């Protein structure tokens, strides 16, 4: 079990980045929920898998969405009110049936192996 900021969860369950930690909040939440480091090209697919788990654990997230077209200052005010009502943090359980996704294989699947270049750094240098 882990505690995450509500704003980080909302950045995954809504179409708005409201995490005060910006993308770091999304990466960290996805890592907590899956138990693996997430690479940029995996973000959409992993977030799509994690969002339903967050909603299942906290059903209020299904209906907690910022109004369409809201600007940044009003979005922050909306977030502050959401945190006042629901708390600044939520407790989450990692996805129990998550299957580790190899980032290189995933990139090959997305763009073709001929377009993926892996650079190995020599740990001795």
PDB file of C-alpha atoms in Angstrom:
ATOM      1  CA  UNK A   1       0.000   0.000   0.000  1.00  0.00           C
ATOM      2  CA  UNK A   2       1.244   3.497  -0.816  1.00  0.00           C
ATOM      3  CA  UNK A   3       0.018   7.029  -0.336  1.00  0.00           C
ATOM      4  CA  UNK A   4       0.036   9.332  -3.356  1.00  0.00           C
ATOM      5  CA  UNK A   5      -1.120  12.900  -3.917  1.00  0.00           C
ATOM      6  CA  UNK A   6      -4.699  13.143  -5.172  1.00  0.00           C
ATOM      7  CA  UNK A   7      -3.418  15.546  -7.838  1.00  0.00           C
ATOM      8  CA  UNK A   8      -1.099  12.835  -9.203  1.00  0.00           C
ATOM      9  CA  UNK A   9      -3.983  10.358  -9.455  1.00  0.00           C
ATOM     10  CA  UNK A  10      -6.168  12.964 -11.160  1.00  0.00           C
ATOM     11  CA  UNK A  11      -3.431  13.573 -13.707  1.00  0.00           C
ATOM     12  CA  UNK A  12      -3.900   9.938 -14.743  1.00  0.00           C
ATOM     13  CA  UNK A  13      -7.694   9.666 -14.475  1.00  0.00           C
ATOM     14  CA  UNK A  14      -8.487  12.971 -16.199  1.00  0.00           C
ATOM     15  CA  UNK A  15      -7.148  14.606 -19.329  1.00  0.00           C
ATOM     16  CA  UNK A  16      -5.426  17.391 -17.376  1.00  0.00           C
ATOM     17  CA  UNK A  17      -1.994  17.605 -15.783  1.00  0.00           C
ATOM     18  CA  UNK A  18      -2.781  18.830 -12.279  1.00  0.00           C
ATOM     19  CA  UNK A  19       0.095  17.186 -10.423  1.00  0.00           C
ATOM     20  CA  UNK A  20       2.130  19.763  -8.561  1.00  0.00           C
ATOM     21  CA  UNK A  21       5.139  17.603  -9.404  1.00  0.00           C
ATOM     22  CA  UNK A  22       4.187  17.746 -13.096  1.00  0.00           C
ATOM     23  CA  UNK A  23       5.310  14.672 -15.060  1.00  0.00           C
ATOM     24  CA  UNK A  24       7.348  13.365 -12.131  1.00  0.00           C
ATOM     25  CA  UNK A  25       4.056  12.789 -10.282  1.00  0.00           C
ATOM     26  CA  UNK A  26       2.683  10.743 -13.164  1.00  0.00           C
ATOM     27  CA  UNK A  27       5.844   8.661 -13.551  1.00  0.00           C
ATOM     28  CA  UNK A  28       5.991   7.989  -9.806  1.00  0.00           C
ATOM     29  CA  UNK A  29       2.326   6.990  -9.575  1.00  0.00           C
ATOM     30  CA  UNK A  30       2.641   4.656 -12.558  1.00  0.00           C
ATOM     31  CA  UNK A  31       5.782   3.135 -11.007  1.00  0.00           C
ATOM     32  CA  UNK A  32       3.995   2.588  -7.691  1.00  0.00           C
ATOM     33  CA  UNK A  33       0.972   1.039  -9.374  1.00  0.00           C
ATOM     34  CA  UNK A  34       2.961  -1.289 -11.675  1.00  0.00           C
ATOM     35  CA  UNK A  35       6.174  -1.904  -9.771  1.00  0.00           C
ATOM     36  CA  UNK A  36       8.282  -0.986 -12.776  1.00  0.00           C
ATOM     37  CA  UNK A  37      10.010   2.080 -14.137  1.00  0.00           C
ATOM     38  CA  UNK A  38       8.056   3.610 -16.997  1.00  0.00           C
ATOM     39  CA  UNK A  39       9.622   5.054 -20.118  1.00  0.00           C
ATOM     40  CA  UNK A  40       8.128   7.949 -22.045  1.00  0.00           C
ATOM     41  CA  UNK A  41       6.867   5.823 -24.924  1.00  0.00           C
ATOM     42  CA  UNK A  42       4.990   3.645 -22.412  1.00  0.00           C
ATOM     43  CA  UNK A  43       3.138   6.481 -20.666  1.00  0.00           C
ATOM     44  CA  UNK A  44      -0.151   6.352 -22.574  1.00  0.00           C
ATOM     45  CA  UNK A  45      -0.523   2.571 -22.504  1.00  0.00           C
ATOM     46  CA  UNK A  46       0.437   2.233 -18.846  1.00  0.00           C
ATOM     47  CA  UNK A  47      -1.749   5.170 -17.782  1.00  0.00           C
ATOM     48  CA  UNK A  48      -4.660   3.563 -19.667  1.00  0.00           C
ATOM     49  CA  UNK A  49      -4.095   0.391 -17.630  1.00  0.00           C
ATOM     50  CA  UNK A  50      -3.628   2.183 -14.297  1.00  0.00           C
ATOM     51  CA  UNK A  51      -6.552   4.642 -14.525  1.00  0.00           C
ATOM     52  CA  UNK A  52      -9.261   1.962 -14.108  1.00  0.00           C
ATOM     53  CA  UNK A  53      -7.409   0.503 -11.122  1.00  0.00           C
ATOM     54  CA  UNK A  54      -7.301   3.925  -9.471  1.00  0.00           C
ATOM     55  CA  UNK A  55     -11.025   4.391 -10.107  1.00  0.00           C
ATOM     56  CA  UNK A  56     -11.811   0.893  -8.818  1.00  0.00           C
ATOM     57  CA  UNK A  57      -9.947   1.666  -5.596  1.00  0.00           C
ATOM     58  CA  UNK A  58     -11.462   5.158  -5.288  1.00  0.00           C
ATOM     59  CA  UNK A  59     -14.786   5.285  -7.160  1.00  0.00           C
ATOM     60  CA  UNK A  60     -15.176   9.046  -6.634  1.00  0.00           C
ATOM     61  CA  UNK A  61     -12.355   9.505  -9.182  1.00  0.00           C
ATOM     62  CA  UNK A  62     -14.706   8.354 -11.962  1.00  0.00           C
ATOM     63  CA  UNK A  63     -16.720  11.561 -11.655  1.00  0.00           C
ATOM     64  CA  UNK A  64     -14.063  13.968 -10.432  1.00  0.00           C
ATOM     65  CA  UNK A  65     -13.170  15.840 -13.615  1.00  0.00           C
ATOM     66  CA  UNK A  66     -12.300  19.498 -14.139  1.00  0.00           C
ATOM     67  CA  UNK A  67     -14.779  21.513 -16.204  1.00  0.00           C
ATOM     68  CA  UNK A  68     -13.944  21.583 -19.917  1.00  0.00           C
ATOM     69  CA  UNK A  69     -11.979  24.596 -21.111  1.00  0.00           C
ATOM     70  CA  UNK A  70     -10.988  25.717 -17.627  1.00  0.00           C
ATOM     71  CA  UNK A  71      -7.899  27.937 -17.523  1.00  0.00           C
ATOM     72  CA  UNK A  72      -4.846  27.380 -15.299  1.00  0.00           C
ATOM     73  CA  UNK A  73      -5.843  29.619 -12.351  1.00  0.00           C
ATOM     74  CA  UNK A  74      -9.345  28.151 -12.234  1.00  0.00           C
ATOM     75  CA  UNK A  75      -7.917  24.632 -12.642  1.00  0.00           C
ATOM     76  CA  UNK A  76      -5.780  25.189  -9.545  1.00  0.00           C
ATOM     77  CA  UNK A  77      -8.824  26.459  -7.649  1.00  0.00           C
ATOM     78  CA  UNK A  78     -10.756  23.357  -8.787  1.00  0.00           C
ATOM     79  CA  UNK A  79      -7.914  21.119  -7.564  1.00  0.00           C
ATOM     80  CA  UNK A  80      -7.744  22.861  -4.189  1.00  0.00           C
ATOM     81  CA  UNK A  81     -11.494  22.336  -3.734  1.00  0.00           C
ATOM     82  CA  UNK A  82     -11.194  18.674  -4.762  1.00  0.00           C
ATOM     83  CA  UNK A  83      -8.408  18.224  -2.193  1.00  0.00           C
ATOM     84  CA  UNK A  84     -10.519  19.951   0.451  1.00  0.00           C
ATOM     85  CA  UNK A  85     -13.399  17.552  -0.187  1.00  0.00           C
ATOM     86  CA  UNK A  86     -11.448  14.309  -0.791  1.00  0.00           C
ATOM     87  CA  UNK A  87      -8.125  14.940   0.940  1.00  0.00           C
ATOM     88  CA  UNK A  88      -4.732  15.835  -0.473  1.00  0.00           C
ATOM     89  CA  UNK A  89      -3.637  12.191  -0.640  1.00  0.00           C
ATOM     90  CA  UNK A  90      -5.150   8.785  -1.348  1.00  0.00           C
ATOM     91  CA  UNK A  91      -3.943   5.322  -0.463  1.00  0.00           C
ATOM     92  CA  UNK A  92      -3.467   2.914  -3.356  1.00  0.00           C
ATOM     93  CA  UNK A  93      -2.657  -0.734  -3.852  1.00  0.00           C
ATOM     94  CA  UNK A  94      -0.422  -1.709  -6.773  1.00  0.00           C
ATOM     95  CA  UNK A  95      -2.069  -3.625  -9.607  1.00  0.00           C
ATOM     96  CA  UNK A  96      -1.840  -7.257  -8.478  1.00  0.00           C
ATOM     97  CA  UNK A  97      -1.947  -8.842 -11.920  1.00  0.00           C
ATOM     98  CA  UNK A  98       0.396  -6.413 -13.681  1.00  0.00           C
ATOM     99  CA  UNK A  99       2.691  -8.062 -16.201  1.00  0.00           C
ATOM    100  CA  UNK A 100       6.076  -6.378 -16.531  1.00  0.00           C
ATOM    101  CA  UNK A 101       6.424  -4.679 -19.896  1.00  0.00           C
ATOM    102  CA  UNK A 102       9.899  -4.599 -21.380  1.00  0.00           C
ATOM    103  CA  UNK A 103      10.504  -1.038 -22.614  1.00  0.00           C
ATOM    104  CA  UNK A 104      12.676  -2.068 -25.564  1.00  0.00           C
ATOM    105  CA  UNK A 105      10.190  -4.695 -26.750  1.00  0.00           C
ATOM    106  CA  UNK A 106       7.400  -2.148 -26.361  1.00  0.00           C
ATOM    107  CA  UNK A 107       9.270   0.390 -28.456  1.00  0.00           C
ATOM    108  CA  UNK A 108       9.910  -2.237 -31.143  1.00  0.00           C
ATOM    109  CA  UNK A 109       6.211  -3.099 -31.168  1.00  0.00           C
ATOM    110  CA  UNK A 110       5.269   0.578 -31.565  1.00  0.00           C
ATOM    111  CA  UNK A 111       7.715   1.735 -34.232  1.00  0.00           C
ATOM    112  CA  UNK A 112       9.416  -1.402 -35.541  1.00  0.00           C
ATOM    113  CA  UNK A 113      12.680  -2.941 -34.392  1.00  0.00           C
ATOM    114  CA  UNK A 114      14.592  -1.301 -37.231  1.00  0.00           C
ATOM    115  CA  UNK A 115      13.742   2.108 -35.731  1.00  0.00           C
ATOM    116  CA  UNK A 116      14.827   1.370 -32.157  1.00  0.00           C
ATOM    117  CA  UNK A 117      18.398   2.022 -31.101  1.00  0.00           C
ATOM    118  CA  UNK A 118      19.652   0.832 -27.745  1.00  0.00           C
ATOM    119  CA  UNK A 119      22.695   2.485 -26.277  1.00  0.00           C
ATOM    120  CA  UNK A 120      24.534   0.520 -23.609  1.00  0.00           C
ATOM    121  CA  UNK A 121      26.793   2.527 -21.388  1.00  0.00           C
ATOM    122  CA  UNK A 122      29.952   0.962 -20.062  1.00  0.00           C
ATOM    123  CA  UNK A 123      29.645   1.067 -16.249  1.00  0.00           C
ATOM    124  CA  UNK A 124      33.441   1.183 -16.023  1.00  0.00           C
ATOM    125  CA  UNK A 125      33.666   4.559 -17.760  1.00  0.00           C
TER     126      UNK A 125
END
